[in-house]
Structures are given as structure tokens and as C-alpha cells.
Short mmCIF file of C-alpha atoms in Angstrom, two decimals:
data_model
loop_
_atom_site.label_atom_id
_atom_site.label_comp_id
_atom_site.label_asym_id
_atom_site.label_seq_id
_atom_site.Cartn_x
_atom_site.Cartn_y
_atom_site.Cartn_z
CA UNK A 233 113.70 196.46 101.14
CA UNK A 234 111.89 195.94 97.72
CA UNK A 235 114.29 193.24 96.11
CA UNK A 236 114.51 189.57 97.76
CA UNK A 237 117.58 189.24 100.22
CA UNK A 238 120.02 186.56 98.87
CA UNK A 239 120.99 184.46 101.96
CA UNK A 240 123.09 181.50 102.48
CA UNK A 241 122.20 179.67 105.73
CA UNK A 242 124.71 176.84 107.37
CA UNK A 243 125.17 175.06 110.59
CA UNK A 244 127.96 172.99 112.35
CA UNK A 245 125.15 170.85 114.23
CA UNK A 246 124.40 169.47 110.97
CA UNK A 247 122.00 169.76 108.54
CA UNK A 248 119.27 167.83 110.26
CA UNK A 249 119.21 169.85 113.52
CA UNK A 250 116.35 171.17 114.96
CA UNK A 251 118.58 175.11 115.23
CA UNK A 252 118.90 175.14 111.32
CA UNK A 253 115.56 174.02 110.62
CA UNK A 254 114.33 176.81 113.14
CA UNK A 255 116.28 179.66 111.73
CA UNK A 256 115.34 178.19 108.01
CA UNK A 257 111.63 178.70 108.72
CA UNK A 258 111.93 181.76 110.30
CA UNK A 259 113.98 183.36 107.46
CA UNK A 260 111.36 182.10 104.82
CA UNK A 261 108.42 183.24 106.55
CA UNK A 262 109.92 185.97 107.96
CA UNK A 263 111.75 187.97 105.89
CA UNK A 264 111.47 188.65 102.27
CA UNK A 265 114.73 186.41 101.49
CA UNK A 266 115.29 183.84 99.18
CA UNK A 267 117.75 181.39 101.42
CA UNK A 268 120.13 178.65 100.29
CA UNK A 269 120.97 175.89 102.42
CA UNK A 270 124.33 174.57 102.49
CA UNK A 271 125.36 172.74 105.65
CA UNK A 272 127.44 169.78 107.32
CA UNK A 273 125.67 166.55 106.64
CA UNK A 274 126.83 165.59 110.07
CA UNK A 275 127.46 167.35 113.25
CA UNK A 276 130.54 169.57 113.27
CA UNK A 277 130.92 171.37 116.30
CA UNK A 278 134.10 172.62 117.84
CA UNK A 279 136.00 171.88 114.26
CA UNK A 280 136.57 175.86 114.19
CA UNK A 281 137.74 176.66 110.61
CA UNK A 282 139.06 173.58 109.29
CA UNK A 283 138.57 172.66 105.77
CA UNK A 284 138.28 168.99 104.55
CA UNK A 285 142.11 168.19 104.18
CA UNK A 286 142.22 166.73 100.64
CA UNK A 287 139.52 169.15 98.86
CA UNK A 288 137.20 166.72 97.14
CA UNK A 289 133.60 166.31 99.71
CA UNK A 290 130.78 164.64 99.12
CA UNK A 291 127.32 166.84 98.33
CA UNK A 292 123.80 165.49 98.94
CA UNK A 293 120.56 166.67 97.90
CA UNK A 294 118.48 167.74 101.20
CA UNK A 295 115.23 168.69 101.47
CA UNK A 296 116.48 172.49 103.05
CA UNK A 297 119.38 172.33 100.17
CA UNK A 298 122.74 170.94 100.38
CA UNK A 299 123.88 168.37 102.65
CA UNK A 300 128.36 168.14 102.55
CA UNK A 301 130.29 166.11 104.09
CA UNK A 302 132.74 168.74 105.24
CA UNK A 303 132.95 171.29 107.86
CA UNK A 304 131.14 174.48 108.42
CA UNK A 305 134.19 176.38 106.50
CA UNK A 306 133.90 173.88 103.42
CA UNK A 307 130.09 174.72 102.80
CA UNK A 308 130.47 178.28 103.27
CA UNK A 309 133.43 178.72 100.92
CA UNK A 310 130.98 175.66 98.25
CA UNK A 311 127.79 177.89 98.96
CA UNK A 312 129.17 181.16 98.13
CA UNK A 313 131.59 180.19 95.35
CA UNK A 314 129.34 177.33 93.62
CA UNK A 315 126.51 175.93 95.26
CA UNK A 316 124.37 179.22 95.67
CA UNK A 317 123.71 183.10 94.16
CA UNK A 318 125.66 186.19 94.97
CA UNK A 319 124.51 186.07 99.11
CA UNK A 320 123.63 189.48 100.36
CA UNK A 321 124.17 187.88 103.86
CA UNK A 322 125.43 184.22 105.22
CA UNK A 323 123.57 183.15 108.49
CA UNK A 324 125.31 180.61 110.31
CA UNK A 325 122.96 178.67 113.01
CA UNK A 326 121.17 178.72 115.20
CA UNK A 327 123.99 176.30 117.45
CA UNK A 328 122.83 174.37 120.32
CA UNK A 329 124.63 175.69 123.01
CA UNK A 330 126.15 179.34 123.63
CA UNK A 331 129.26 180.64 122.06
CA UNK A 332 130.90 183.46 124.42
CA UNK A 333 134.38 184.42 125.37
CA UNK A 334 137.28 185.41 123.09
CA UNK A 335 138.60 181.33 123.49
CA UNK A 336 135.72 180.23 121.41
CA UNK A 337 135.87 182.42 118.03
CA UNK A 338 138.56 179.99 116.67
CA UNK A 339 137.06 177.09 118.28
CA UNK A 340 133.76 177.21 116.93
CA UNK A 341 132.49 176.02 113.88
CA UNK A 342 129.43 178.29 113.90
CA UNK A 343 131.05 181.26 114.54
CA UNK A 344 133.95 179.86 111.65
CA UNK A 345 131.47 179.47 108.73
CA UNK A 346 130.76 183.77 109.74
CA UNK A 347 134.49 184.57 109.58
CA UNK A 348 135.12 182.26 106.37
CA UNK A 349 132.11 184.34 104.62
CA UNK A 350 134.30 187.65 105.99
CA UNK A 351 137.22 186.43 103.77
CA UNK A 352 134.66 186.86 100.71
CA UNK A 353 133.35 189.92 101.84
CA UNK A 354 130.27 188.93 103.00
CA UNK A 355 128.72 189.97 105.63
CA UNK A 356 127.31 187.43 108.05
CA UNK A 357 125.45 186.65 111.73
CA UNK A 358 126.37 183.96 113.78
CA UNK A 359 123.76 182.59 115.98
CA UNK A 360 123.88 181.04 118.97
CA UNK A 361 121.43 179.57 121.87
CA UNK A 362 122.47 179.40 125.64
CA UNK A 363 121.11 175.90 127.17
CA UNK A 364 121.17 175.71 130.74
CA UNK A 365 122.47 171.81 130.95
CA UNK A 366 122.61 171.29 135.34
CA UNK A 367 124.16 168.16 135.63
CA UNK A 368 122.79 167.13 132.50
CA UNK A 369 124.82 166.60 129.20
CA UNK A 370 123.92 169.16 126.25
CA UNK A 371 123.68 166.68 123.79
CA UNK A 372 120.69 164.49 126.30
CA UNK A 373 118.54 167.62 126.31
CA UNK A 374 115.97 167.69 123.66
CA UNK A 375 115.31 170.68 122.40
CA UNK A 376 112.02 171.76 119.89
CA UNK A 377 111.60 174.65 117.44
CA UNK A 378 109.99 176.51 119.97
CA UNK A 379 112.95 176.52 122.03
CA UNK A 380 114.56 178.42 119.47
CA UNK A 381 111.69 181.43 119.30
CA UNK A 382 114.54 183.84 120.65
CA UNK A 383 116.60 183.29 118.14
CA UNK A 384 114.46 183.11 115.32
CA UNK A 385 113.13 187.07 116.07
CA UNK A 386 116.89 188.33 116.49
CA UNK A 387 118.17 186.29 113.68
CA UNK A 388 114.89 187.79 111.52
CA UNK A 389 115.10 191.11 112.73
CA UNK A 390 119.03 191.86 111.86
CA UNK A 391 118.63 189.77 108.55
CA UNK A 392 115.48 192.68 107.22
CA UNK A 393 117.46 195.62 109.56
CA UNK A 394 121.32 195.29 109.60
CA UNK A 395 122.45 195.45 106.09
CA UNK A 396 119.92 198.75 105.17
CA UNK A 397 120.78 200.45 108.23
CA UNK A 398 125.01 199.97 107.87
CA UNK A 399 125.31 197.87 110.37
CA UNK A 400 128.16 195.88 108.23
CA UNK A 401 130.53 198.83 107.84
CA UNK A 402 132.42 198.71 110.83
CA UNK A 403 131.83 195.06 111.65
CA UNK A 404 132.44 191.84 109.18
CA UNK A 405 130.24 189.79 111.68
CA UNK A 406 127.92 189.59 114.16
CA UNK A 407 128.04 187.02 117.13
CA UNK A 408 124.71 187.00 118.77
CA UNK A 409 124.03 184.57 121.46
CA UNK A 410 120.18 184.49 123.00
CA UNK A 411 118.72 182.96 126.04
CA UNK A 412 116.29 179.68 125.53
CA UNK A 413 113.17 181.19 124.68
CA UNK A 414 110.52 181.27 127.81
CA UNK A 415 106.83 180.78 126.68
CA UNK A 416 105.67 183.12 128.83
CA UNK A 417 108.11 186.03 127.78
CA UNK A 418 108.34 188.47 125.06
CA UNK A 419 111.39 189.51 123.32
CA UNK A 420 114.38 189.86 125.74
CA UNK A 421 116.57 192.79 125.28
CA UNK A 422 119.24 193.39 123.41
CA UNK A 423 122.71 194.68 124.64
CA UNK A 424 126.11 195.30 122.82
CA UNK A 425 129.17 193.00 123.94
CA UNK A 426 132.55 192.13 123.75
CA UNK A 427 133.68 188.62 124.42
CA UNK A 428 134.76 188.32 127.87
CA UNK A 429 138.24 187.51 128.31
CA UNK A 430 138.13 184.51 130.60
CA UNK A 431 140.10 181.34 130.22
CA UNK A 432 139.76 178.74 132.19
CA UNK A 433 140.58 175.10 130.70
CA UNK A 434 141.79 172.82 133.18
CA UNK A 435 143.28 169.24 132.50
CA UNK A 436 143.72 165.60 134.65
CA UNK A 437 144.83 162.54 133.89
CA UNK A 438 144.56 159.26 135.62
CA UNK A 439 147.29 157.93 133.92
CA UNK A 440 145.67 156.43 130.87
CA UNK A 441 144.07 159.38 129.54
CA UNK A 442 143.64 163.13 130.08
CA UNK A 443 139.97 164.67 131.01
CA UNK A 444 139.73 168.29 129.93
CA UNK A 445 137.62 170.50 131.72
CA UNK A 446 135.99 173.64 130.53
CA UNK A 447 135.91 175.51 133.90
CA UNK A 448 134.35 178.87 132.73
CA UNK A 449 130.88 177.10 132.18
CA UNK A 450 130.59 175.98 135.81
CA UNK A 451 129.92 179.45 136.09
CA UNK A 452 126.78 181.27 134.70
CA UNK A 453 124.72 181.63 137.94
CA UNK A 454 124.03 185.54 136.93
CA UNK A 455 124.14 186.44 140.64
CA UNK A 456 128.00 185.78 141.00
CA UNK A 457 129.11 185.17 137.16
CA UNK A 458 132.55 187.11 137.77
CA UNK A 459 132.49 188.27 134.05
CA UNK A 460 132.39 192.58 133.96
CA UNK A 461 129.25 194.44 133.14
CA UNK A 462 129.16 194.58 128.85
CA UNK A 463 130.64 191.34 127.96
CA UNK A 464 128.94 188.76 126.00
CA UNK A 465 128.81 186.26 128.82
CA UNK A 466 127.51 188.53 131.65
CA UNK A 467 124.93 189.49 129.02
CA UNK A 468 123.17 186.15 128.24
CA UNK A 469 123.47 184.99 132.06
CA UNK A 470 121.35 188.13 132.78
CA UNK A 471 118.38 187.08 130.47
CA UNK A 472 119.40 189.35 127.37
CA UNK A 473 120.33 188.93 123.93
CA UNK A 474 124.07 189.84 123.45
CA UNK A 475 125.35 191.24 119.98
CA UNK A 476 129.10 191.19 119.64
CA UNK A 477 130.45 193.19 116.58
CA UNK A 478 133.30 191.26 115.45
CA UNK A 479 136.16 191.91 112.54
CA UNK A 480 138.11 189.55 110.34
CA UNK A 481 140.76 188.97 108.83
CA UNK A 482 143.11 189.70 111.12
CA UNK A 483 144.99 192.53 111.55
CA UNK A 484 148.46 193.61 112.50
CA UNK A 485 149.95 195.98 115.29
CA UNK A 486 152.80 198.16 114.92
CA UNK A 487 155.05 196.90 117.41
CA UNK A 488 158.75 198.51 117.98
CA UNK A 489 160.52 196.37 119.74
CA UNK A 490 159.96 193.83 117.49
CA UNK A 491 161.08 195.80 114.85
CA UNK A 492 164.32 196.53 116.99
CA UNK A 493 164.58 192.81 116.89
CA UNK A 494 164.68 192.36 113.32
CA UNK A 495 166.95 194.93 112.55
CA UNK A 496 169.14 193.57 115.28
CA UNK A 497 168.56 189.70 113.99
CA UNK A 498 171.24 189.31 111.22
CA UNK A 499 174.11 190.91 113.49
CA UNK A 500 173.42 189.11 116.37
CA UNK A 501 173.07 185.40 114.81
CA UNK A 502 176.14 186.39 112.64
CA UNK A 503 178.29 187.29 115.93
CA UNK A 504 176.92 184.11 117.71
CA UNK A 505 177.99 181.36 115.18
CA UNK A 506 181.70 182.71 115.16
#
């Protein structure tokens, strides 16, 4: 591709973490992009697609661009209408810690800032990194640029690739989720997905408070990880990088018996309050 790729590159770690800083560098070294940084000033995760409630956010000057003090969805909707250049692509990543499963798209904020670039016709990639944690909380690991080498080729390759070869026309998104990246290993394969399906939140409460409990997670040994062959989880468990081609907005089903329903409605209430 002869002319520079316009990309606009967020986060919901924040604009200081060592996954955006990773993807940044590979991007400008990488590919033949110019890239715009717009990004939560602070970390962000699991806000899904909220937007800052009264409208008016704060904007910093940051070294990689923009630093807001908002939510993944506010700097995608400030980079693409203000802050930055027509985008031929938004790049949202890379997030510390997987996202897989149909119960995350609305959850997470990485994966939100790809569907709020969607609603502006833009296509985007969503980029996520599996951390095996043990009995070890995510946010205690530390984690280098290095870590992130997995990402940084995928993320790369489908930024030069995706848009020239029509990747875009039958998907608004792409979720791609990558193993940590192993020094001693090449480039992991790459597999199509789906989300899986799975649900498995659990709750307790002592009394004083309630403890909820992500059971799903407890789950990603890849020699009995229950989720069925071609699903995003299964993938990533299994050492390869999954691709999930994902739509938005939402559509609509035809569905007759609701449509029985409403034709029914008026009639019905009418005959019940006599």
C-alpha cells in the first residue's frame, strides 16, 4: 500500500500501559501508518461502552498523543470526530488479559472502543493478550514489551493485510486474542473463532457483601477446557492466535410470534381492563 495508513490507536488499560505502548511501537515501525493516540488517562477496564455521563472530559497532552479522562468509547468517538484525521483503521489494545466468550463483548472496554468505531464505519481490531495468572492476581504480574511480541506481529500483520485484501466487508471488527509471547517460539498460528458460549458467573455473600466469581476462567487447562473445537477460548488455550470476525450494530430477527403478540396487544389489554 503506497499511501500512509491513517490509524487511531486506544486502550482501556490506560494510556501509560505497557500493551499500548507495545502495539504503538510496533505500528510505527512496522507498518507504513501514521497513528494517533487517543486513550483513557487512567485504567478503564470492564467499563464496556459507557460514555462519560455529562459530556464535557478532560484532554491531556501525552507523549503517544492524547491522554482523556473518559472511557475507551469517549476517546474513540473524540479521536475520530475531533482529535485525529479521517482513520483508515482504529486499533484498540493490546489489553492485559484475554477477552473470549460472547459475555465479554459488552463487558469490555477494549473490545467497546472496536464496536464504537463500527458505529462510524470504521473498521477496527481489537487486541487482546491471554496471561496465565495461577493463583496470582493479573494486575501483580508484571508484564514487559516483550511479552507482548505476539501481539505486536498479528496486530502489524492485519493492520498492512486486512483492509487491501477485504477483510472488512463482511466483518465491522476483528477480536483477536494471542497467547503471551514465548522467547523461544516463532509466530503461533492463527485460527478463525467464534466466541464460545459459556457463562458461568457465580455469586456469595457473607452477609455484608457479595463476592462474584468468574467461574469460566478456572478453566483454561487446554487438556480438559470443555469449550468445542473453533471457539475463541479453545483456540488461545491451545497455543494459537484466535481471530473472531465480529458485526455491529445490532441487528434484528424476524420473529412471528412476536408479531402475533402485537397484533393481539391492543385487544387483549382492552378486554382485560373492562
Amino acid at each position: 500500500m503506497s499511501d500512509s495508513l491513517e490509524i487511531l490507536l486506544t486502550n482501556d488499560d490506560g494510556i501509560d500501559s505497557v500493551g499500548i505502548r507495545a502495539i504503538h511501537d510496533a505500528l510505527v515501525d512496522h507498518v507504513n501508518a501514521n497513528v494517533t493516540v487517543v486513550a483513557p488517562a487512567s485504567d478503564q477496564s470492564a467499563c464496556g461502552r459507557s460514555l462519560s455521563h455529562n459530556g464535557e472530559i478532560g484532554l491531556v497532552d501525552h507523549e503517544l498523543g492524547y491522554a482523556v479522562e473518559g472511557t475507551p468509547a469517549d476517546c474513540v468517538v473524540a479521536g475520530l470526530a475531533e482529535l485525529g484525521p479521517d482513520p483508515d483503521l482504529v486499533v484498540a489494545g493490546c489489553n492485559r488479559g484475554a477477552n473470549l466468550g460472547e459475555y465479554v463483548l459488552g463487558r469490555s472496554g477494549t473490545i467497546s472502543a472496536a464496536v464504537e468505531a463500527a458505529f462510524f464505519d470504521v473498521p477496527a481490531i481489537a487486541t487482546s493478550m491471554y496471561v496465565p495468572v495461577n493463583d496470582v492476581p493479573l494486575g501483580e504480574i508484571e508484564l514487559t514489551v516483550d511479552d507482548f511480541r505476539e501481539a505486536q506481529r498479528v496486530t502489524t500483520y492485519l493492520a498492512e493485510h486486512a483492509l487491501a485484501a477485504g477483510a472488512f466487508e463482511h466483518a465491522a471488527y476483528l477480536n483477536v486474542n494471542v497467547p503471551m509471547a514465548d522467547a523461544n517460539d516463532g509466530p503461533a498460528p492463527i485460527e478463525i473463532t467464534r466466541p464460545s458460549k459459556r457463562y458461568e458467573m457465580d455469586a456469595e455473600s457473607d452477609g455484608d457483601q457479595v463476592t462474584l466469581y468468574d467461574r469460566v476462567w478456572e478453566s483454561m487447562d487446554p487438556e480438559t477446557i470443555p469449550d468445542p473445537e473453533g471457539t475463541d477460548r479453545r483456540t488461545v488455550a491451545e497455543g494459537r492466535i484466535s481471530i473472531s470476525p465480529l458485526t455491529a450494530p445490532h441487528s434484528t430477527n424476524h420473529h412471528e410470534v412476536l408479531t402475533d403478540l402485537a397484533e393481539t396487544y391492543h385487544d387483549r389489554v382492552a378486554t382485560a381492563g373492562d
